[in-house]
Amino acid sequence: MKRLAVCVAVTVSAIALAAGPAATAEPSPGKHGEAARRHTPAKPASESARLARSILNTKSITYAKAHVGGTDKASLPQQNLADVSNGRLAKTSPWGHKKGARVALDTRMLNGVLKLNTQHHYKFEISELVGGEHSRTSKHYAGRAVDVTWINGRHVGKKADHRGLMNACRKLGATLVLGPGDKGHSTHVHCQW
Ligand SMILES: [Zn+2]
């Protein structure tokens, strides 16, 4: 779980990656109706897609723009959420223990991440979801863990309120919460569901 501070304070526009045509259940009438029906998913968005979209639309949740251990945009946390919000699976990084795999994001984790903001009012930055390198059996690779590096404008390990956010994760049902004081977590918080 080695992780160095990735000091990316840039506020990113979550909407850009999340953008995609909203699915409509009503095919347009007329001669284009058949084409519209073929290209319009009839089933409603899954719970994980809905939660991922809600997270991306939350402006006070931001994302690291780079991994600690390598370069791979397809497995950055914002892209993980964009993929899931569009009905795809999230991609792991090409290094680490689960190279370039596609995995689902667990709804318990997504719900917890969203409510850290909507219920507990934390402004925070996610450094990894399924991307990056973690321990061999890490729940990151199962879409059940999030790493947070910035909380309310302060970096974890540098006077950020990591205890408050860690407690919020527990209240939101996280089953494993690690942070400063735990081995390998001096500069980030790990919440796992
Ligand atoms: Zn972690």
PDB file of N, CA and C in Angstrom, residues 21-24 27 32-42:
ATOM      1  N   PRO A  21     -24.848  11.251 -23.294  1.00  0.00           N
ATOM      2  CA  PRO A  21     -26.276  11.502 -23.503  1.00  0.00           C
ATOM      3  C   PRO A  21     -27.117  10.744 -22.496  1.00  0.00           C
ATOM      4  N   ALA A  22     -28.064  11.437 -21.919  1.00  0.00           N
ATOM      5  CA  ALA A  22     -28.945  10.777 -20.968  1.00  0.00           C
ATOM      6  C   ALA A  22     -29.834   9.799 -21.716  1.00  0.00           C
ATOM      7  N   ALA A  23     -29.978   8.638 -21.149  1.00  0.00           N
ATOM      8  CA  ALA A  23     -30.810   7.638 -21.794  1.00  0.00           C
ATOM      9  C   ALA A  23     -32.273   8.058 -21.727  1.00  0.00           C
ATOM     10  N   THR A  24     -32.931   7.923 -22.806  1.00  0.00           N
ATOM     11  CA  THR A  24     -34.356   8.222 -22.802  1.00  0.00           C
ATOM     12  C   THR A  24     -35.114   6.974 -23.190  1.00  0.00           C
ATOM     13  N   PRO A  27     -38.562   6.345 -27.654  1.00  0.00           N
ATOM     14  CA  PRO A  27     -38.009   6.508 -28.990  1.00  0.00           C
ATOM     15  C   PRO A  27     -38.769   7.595 -29.732  1.00  0.00           C
ATOM     16  N   HIS A  32     -37.428   7.710 -38.056  1.00  0.00           N
ATOM     17  CA  HIS A  32     -36.187   7.474 -37.309  1.00  0.00           C
ATOM     18  C   HIS A  32     -36.439   6.680 -36.031  1.00  0.00           C
ATOM     19  N   GLY A  33     -37.688   6.337 -35.809  1.00  0.00           N
ATOM     20  CA  GLY A  33     -38.046   5.654 -34.581  1.00  0.00           C
ATOM     21  C   GLY A  33     -37.294   4.356 -34.376  1.00  0.00           C
ATOM     22  N   GLU A  34     -37.190   3.556 -35.419  1.00  0.00           N
ATOM     23  CA  GLU A  34     -36.520   2.260 -35.274  1.00  0.00           C
ATOM     24  C   GLU A  34     -35.058   2.443 -34.913  1.00  0.00           C
ATOM     25  N   ALA A  35     -34.405   3.365 -35.587  1.00  0.00           N
ATOM     26  CA  ALA A  35     -32.988   3.615 -35.297  1.00  0.00           C
ATOM     27  C   ALA A  35     -32.819   4.090 -33.869  1.00  0.00           C
ATOM     28  N   ALA A  36     -33.721   4.955 -33.447  1.00  0.00           N
ATOM     29  CA  ALA A  36     -33.625   5.478 -32.085  1.00  0.00           C
ATOM     30  C   ALA A  36     -33.795   4.351 -31.079  1.00  0.00           C
ATOM     31  N   ARG A  37     -34.717   3.437 -31.382  1.00  0.00           N
ATOM     32  CA  ARG A  37     -34.936   2.325 -30.465  1.00  0.00           C
ATOM     33  C   ARG A  37     -33.692   1.445 -30.363  1.00  0.00           C
ATOM     34  N   ARG A  38     -33.063   1.198 -31.505  1.00  0.00           N
ATOM     35  CA  ARG A  38     -31.881   0.328 -31.497  1.00  0.00           C
ATOM     36  C   ARG A  38     -30.739   0.938 -30.694  1.00  0.00           C
ATOM     37  N   HIS A  39     -30.617   2.245 -30.726  1.00  0.00           N
ATOM     38  CA  HIS A  39     -29.458   2.880 -30.105  1.00  0.00           C
ATOM     39  C   HIS A  39     -29.731   3.405 -28.705  1.00  0.00           C
ATOM     40  N   THR A  40     -30.937   3.258 -28.256  1.00  0.00           N
ATOM     41  CA  THR A  40     -31.270   3.769 -26.932  1.00  0.00           C
ATOM     42  C   THR A  40     -31.443   2.605 -25.959  1.00  0.00           C
ATOM     43  N   PRO A  41     -30.596   2.522 -24.939  1.00  0.00           N
ATOM     44  CA  PRO A  41     -30.758   1.420 -23.978  1.00  0.00           C
ATOM     45  C   PRO A  41     -32.114   1.504 -23.303  1.00  0.00           C
ATOM     46  N   ALA A  42     -32.831   0.411 -23.323  1.00  0.00           N
ATOM     47  CA  ALA A  42     -34.176   0.414 -22.773  1.00  0.00           C
ATOM     48  C   ALA A  42     -34.175   0.290 -21.256  1.00  0.00           C
TER      49      ALA A  42
END
